Amino acid sequence: GRLDLRNKFEPVEIELAPFQEKAYMEIVNHFADKDVVLLQGITSSGKTHIYFKLIEDTLARGQQVLYLVPEIALTTQLIERVRQQFGNRVVVSHSRFNSNERVEIWNAVASGTADVILGPRSAVFMPFVNLGLVIGDEEHENSYKQYDPAPRYNGRDAAIMLAYLFKAKTLLGSATPSMESYHNVLGKKYGYAELSERYGGIKLPEL
């Protein structure tokens, strides 16, 4: 059951570097009056650290988190990392699962036993009960858009709408934000936070 898994995974204390702490506080402050915040962070700046901290906050409030990633980013490594941190409160929603697995995942989300739902764009259709936070990582990615088969939708935009229905917050993360999101920041519709350093002071390669 749940406990055995908990013991197998050792969550690590999430330590934020000062520049990450600053971005994290900015996000939290923006959430006081904005529904969506864009976090712009260069590669290796540790966006995941900040996601994990916000997921922790949301779980502490007894709410569910939808963690969306582009199809290509749903790697075994990412799944392991999220599971290591949050144990079997995590379910992965993926089209590759058979129907039995899908029913099991669906029930876990609908009953609220699964708090962290990790998946590609189709995860927005899960039966959330008390969604508190949506994370859209690499929000500029084209694979969030589904053209074929119907329904045609943009996973990122659908997720923002879903969050709105639950009065939940959305954090969009990207190193290269989409024009739409950037435009919404300039128009003060979205909050904005930035990670401009690399975690551990790794220097950027010279171009």
Short mmCIF file of C-alpha atoms in Angstrom, two decimals:
data_model
loop_
_atom_site.label_atom_id
_atom_site.label_comp_id
_atom_site.label_asym_id
_atom_site.label_seq_id
_atom_site.Cartn_x
_atom_site.Cartn_y
_atom_site.Cartn_z
CA GLY A 1 0.00 0.00 0.00
CA ARG A 2 0.82 3.65 0.36
CA LEU A 3 3.24 3.29 3.27
CA ASP A 4 5.65 0.83 1.69
CA LEU A 5 6.18 3.20 -1.20
CA ARG A 6 6.65 6.16 1.10
CA ASN A 7 9.57 4.37 2.73
CA LYS A 8 11.15 3.40 -0.54
CA PHE A 9 11.37 7.02 -1.66
CA GLU A 10 13.33 9.47 0.41
CA PRO A 11 12.08 12.98 -0.21
CA VAL A 12 14.94 15.45 -0.10
CA GLU A 13 14.66 18.74 1.71
CA ILE A 14 14.12 21.32 -1.02
CA GLU A 15 16.90 23.83 -0.60
CA LEU A 16 16.49 26.97 -2.67
CA ALA A 17 19.50 29.09 -3.58
CA PRO A 18 18.98 32.81 -2.78
CA PHE A 19 18.13 33.70 -6.40
CA GLN A 20 15.57 30.87 -6.49
CA GLU A 21 14.11 31.91 -3.14
CA LYS A 22 13.63 35.41 -4.56
CA ALA A 23 11.77 34.08 -7.63
CA TYR A 24 9.69 31.77 -5.40
CA MET A 25 8.64 34.68 -3.16
CA GLU A 26 7.77 36.78 -6.21
CA ILE A 27 5.53 33.99 -7.52
CA VAL A 28 3.78 33.60 -4.16
CA ASN A 29 3.24 37.37 -3.96
CA HIS A 30 1.87 37.54 -7.51
CA PHE A 31 -0.56 34.73 -6.72
CA ALA A 32 -2.19 37.02 -4.14
CA ASP A 33 -3.80 39.00 -6.97
CA LYS A 34 -3.04 37.15 -10.21
CA ASP A 35 -4.25 33.75 -11.38
CA VAL A 36 -1.33 33.05 -13.72
CA VAL A 37 2.38 33.69 -13.29
CA LEU A 38 5.08 33.20 -15.92
CA LEU A 39 8.43 31.98 -14.60
CA GLN A 40 11.20 32.58 -17.10
CA GLY A 41 14.35 30.65 -16.31
CA ILE A 42 17.35 29.63 -18.35
CA THR A 43 18.22 25.94 -18.61
CA SER A 44 19.63 24.52 -15.33
CA SER A 45 18.41 27.49 -13.33
CA GLY A 46 16.41 25.04 -11.24
CA LYS A 47 12.80 25.69 -12.25
CA THR A 48 11.97 22.21 -10.95
CA HIS A 49 13.12 23.19 -7.44
CA ILE A 50 10.58 25.98 -7.48
CA TYR A 51 7.86 23.73 -8.88
CA PHE A 52 8.51 21.25 -6.05
CA LYS A 53 8.34 23.98 -3.40
CA LEU A 54 4.99 25.20 -4.77
CA ILE A 55 3.71 21.61 -5.01
CA GLU A 56 4.66 21.11 -1.35
CA ASP A 57 2.75 24.27 -0.37
CA THR A 58 -0.31 23.11 -2.30
CA LEU A 59 -0.29 19.60 -0.79
CA ALA A 60 0.03 21.15 2.67
CA ARG A 61 -3.27 22.93 1.95
CA GLY A 62 -4.83 19.57 1.07
CA GLN A 63 -5.18 20.36 -2.64
CA GLN A 64 -4.25 18.58 -5.87
CA VAL A 65 -1.60 19.61 -8.37
CA LEU A 66 -1.61 19.13 -12.13
CA TYR A 67 1.98 19.07 -13.40
CA LEU A 68 1.91 19.30 -17.20
CA VAL A 69 4.94 18.64 -19.36
CA PRO A 70 5.32 18.37 -23.13
CA GLU A 71 4.98 14.79 -24.37
CA ILE A 72 8.71 14.57 -25.09
CA ALA A 73 9.64 15.72 -21.57
CA LEU A 74 7.69 12.97 -19.79
CA THR A 75 10.82 10.90 -19.25
CA THR A 76 11.45 8.09 -16.79
CA GLN A 77 13.98 10.38 -15.13
CA LEU A 78 11.41 13.10 -14.49
CA ILE A 79 8.82 10.60 -13.26
CA GLU A 80 11.36 9.10 -10.85
CA ARG A 81 12.33 12.52 -9.57
CA VAL A 82 8.75 13.56 -8.87
CA ARG A 83 8.01 10.19 -7.27
CA GLN A 84 11.10 10.38 -5.12
CA GLN A 85 9.91 13.70 -3.76
CA PHE A 86 6.19 12.97 -3.36
CA GLY A 87 6.02 9.18 -3.11
CA ASN A 88 2.86 7.47 -4.24
CA ARG A 89 0.77 10.61 -3.99
CA VAL A 90 1.90 10.88 -7.61
CA VAL A 91 0.06 9.40 -10.57
CA VAL A 92 1.30 9.60 -14.11
CA SER A 93 -1.37 10.06 -16.73
CA HIS A 94 -0.29 8.77 -20.10
CA SER A 95 -1.89 7.55 -23.29
CA ARG A 96 0.39 4.50 -23.31
CA PHE A 97 -1.39 2.92 -20.36
CA ASN A 98 -3.88 0.10 -20.87
CA SER A 99 -7.52 0.58 -19.91
CA ASN A 100 -7.17 -1.10 -16.49
CA GLU A 101 -4.35 1.22 -15.53
CA ARG A 102 -6.32 4.18 -16.80
CA VAL A 103 -9.35 3.31 -14.68
CA GLU A 104 -7.12 2.94 -11.64
CA ILE A 105 -5.52 6.35 -12.23
CA TRP A 106 -8.91 7.94 -12.93
CA ASN A 107 -10.30 6.60 -9.64
CA ALA A 108 -7.26 7.74 -7.67
CA VAL A 109 -7.69 11.29 -8.97
CA ALA A 110 -11.48 11.31 -8.55
CA SER A 111 -11.26 10.07 -4.96
CA GLY A 112 -8.51 12.54 -4.12
CA THR A 113 -5.99 9.86 -3.09
CA ALA A 114 -3.68 11.05 -5.87
CA ASP A 115 -2.55 14.61 -5.21
CA VAL A 116 0.10 15.12 -7.88
CA ILE A 117 -0.99 14.34 -11.42
CA LEU A 118 1.92 14.37 -13.84
CA GLY A 119 1.32 14.09 -17.56
CA PRO A 120 1.16 15.54 -21.05
CA ARG A 121 -1.70 17.70 -22.37
CA SER A 122 -4.37 14.97 -22.07
CA ALA A 123 -3.97 15.05 -18.26
CA VAL A 124 -6.21 18.16 -18.21
CA PHE A 125 -9.17 15.78 -18.64
CA MET A 126 -8.56 13.98 -15.33
CA PRO A 127 -11.45 14.16 -12.80
CA PHE A 128 -9.88 16.57 -10.30
CA VAL A 129 -11.76 17.17 -7.08
CA ASN A 130 -9.82 19.97 -5.40
CA LEU A 131 -7.22 21.29 -7.81
CA GLY A 132 -5.09 24.02 -6.24
CA LEU A 133 -2.17 24.47 -8.63
CA VAL A 134 -1.39 23.89 -12.30
CA ILE A 135 2.21 23.88 -13.51
CA GLY A 136 2.76 24.15 -17.26
CA ASP A 137 6.43 23.43 -17.87
CA GLU A 138 8.00 24.49 -21.19
CA GLU A 139 4.76 26.32 -21.89
CA HIS A 140 5.96 27.46 -25.33
CA GLU A 141 6.18 23.87 -26.61
CA ASN A 142 4.16 23.04 -29.72
CA SER A 143 3.26 19.58 -28.48
CA TYR A 144 0.74 21.19 -26.10
CA LYS A 145 -1.45 21.75 -29.13
CA GLN A 146 -3.49 18.87 -30.45
CA TYR A 147 -4.61 19.17 -34.06
CA ASP A 148 -5.51 15.59 -34.75
CA PRO A 149 -7.65 13.74 -33.80
CA ALA A 150 -10.40 15.94 -32.43
CA PRO A 151 -10.85 17.50 -29.90
CA ARG A 152 -8.38 20.13 -31.10
CA TYR A 153 -7.13 22.04 -28.11
CA ASN A 154 -4.10 23.69 -26.58
CA GLY A 155 -3.17 21.89 -23.36
CA ARG A 156 -1.66 25.01 -21.85
CA ASP A 157 -4.73 27.16 -22.47
CA ALA A 158 -7.08 24.38 -21.40
CA ALA A 159 -5.09 24.01 -18.18
CA ILE A 160 -5.38 27.73 -17.41
CA MET A 161 -9.13 27.50 -17.95
CA LEU A 162 -9.35 24.38 -15.77
CA ALA A 163 -7.45 26.17 -12.97
CA TYR A 164 -9.80 29.13 -13.30
CA LEU A 165 -12.83 26.85 -12.80
CA PHE A 166 -11.29 25.54 -9.57
CA LYS A 167 -10.11 29.02 -8.50
CA ALA A 168 -6.63 27.48 -8.62
CA LYS A 169 -3.35 29.14 -9.62
CA THR A 170 -1.27 28.45 -12.72
CA LEU A 171 2.49 28.70 -13.04
CA LEU A 172 3.87 28.65 -16.59
CA GLY A 173 7.58 27.91 -16.87
CA SER A 174 9.86 28.44 -19.84
CA ALA A 175 13.33 29.54 -20.90
CA THR A 176 11.80 30.97 -24.07
CA PRO A 177 8.21 32.03 -23.32
CA SER A 178 5.58 32.05 -26.04
CA MET A 179 4.53 35.39 -27.52
CA GLU A 180 1.03 34.97 -26.05
CA SER A 181 2.30 34.51 -22.51
CA TYR A 182 4.80 37.33 -22.81
CA HIS A 183 2.08 39.58 -24.16
CA ASN A 184 -0.08 38.74 -21.14
CA VAL A 185 2.80 39.67 -18.83
CA LEU A 186 3.26 43.03 -20.57
CA GLY A 187 -0.48 43.66 -20.33
CA LYS A 188 -0.25 42.92 -16.56
CA LYS A 189 -2.66 40.02 -16.95
CA TYR A 190 0.00 37.53 -15.77
CA GLY A 191 2.56 37.98 -13.02
CA TYR A 192 6.23 37.50 -13.93
CA ALA A 193 9.27 36.07 -12.16
CA GLU A 194 12.71 35.34 -13.49
CA LEU A 195 15.58 32.96 -12.75
CA SER A 196 18.63 34.47 -14.36
CA GLU A 197 21.38 32.41 -12.77
CA ARG A 198 22.32 28.79 -13.06
CA TYR A 199 21.97 26.60 -10.03
CA GLY A 200 25.35 25.99 -8.42
CA GLY A 201 26.82 28.90 -10.35
CA ILE A 202 27.40 26.86 -13.53
CA LYS A 203 28.55 29.27 -16.21
CA LEU A 204 26.57 29.59 -19.40
CA PRO A 205 28.44 28.31 -22.46
CA GLU A 206 29.82 31.15 -24.55
CA LEU A 207 28.02 31.51 -27.83
#
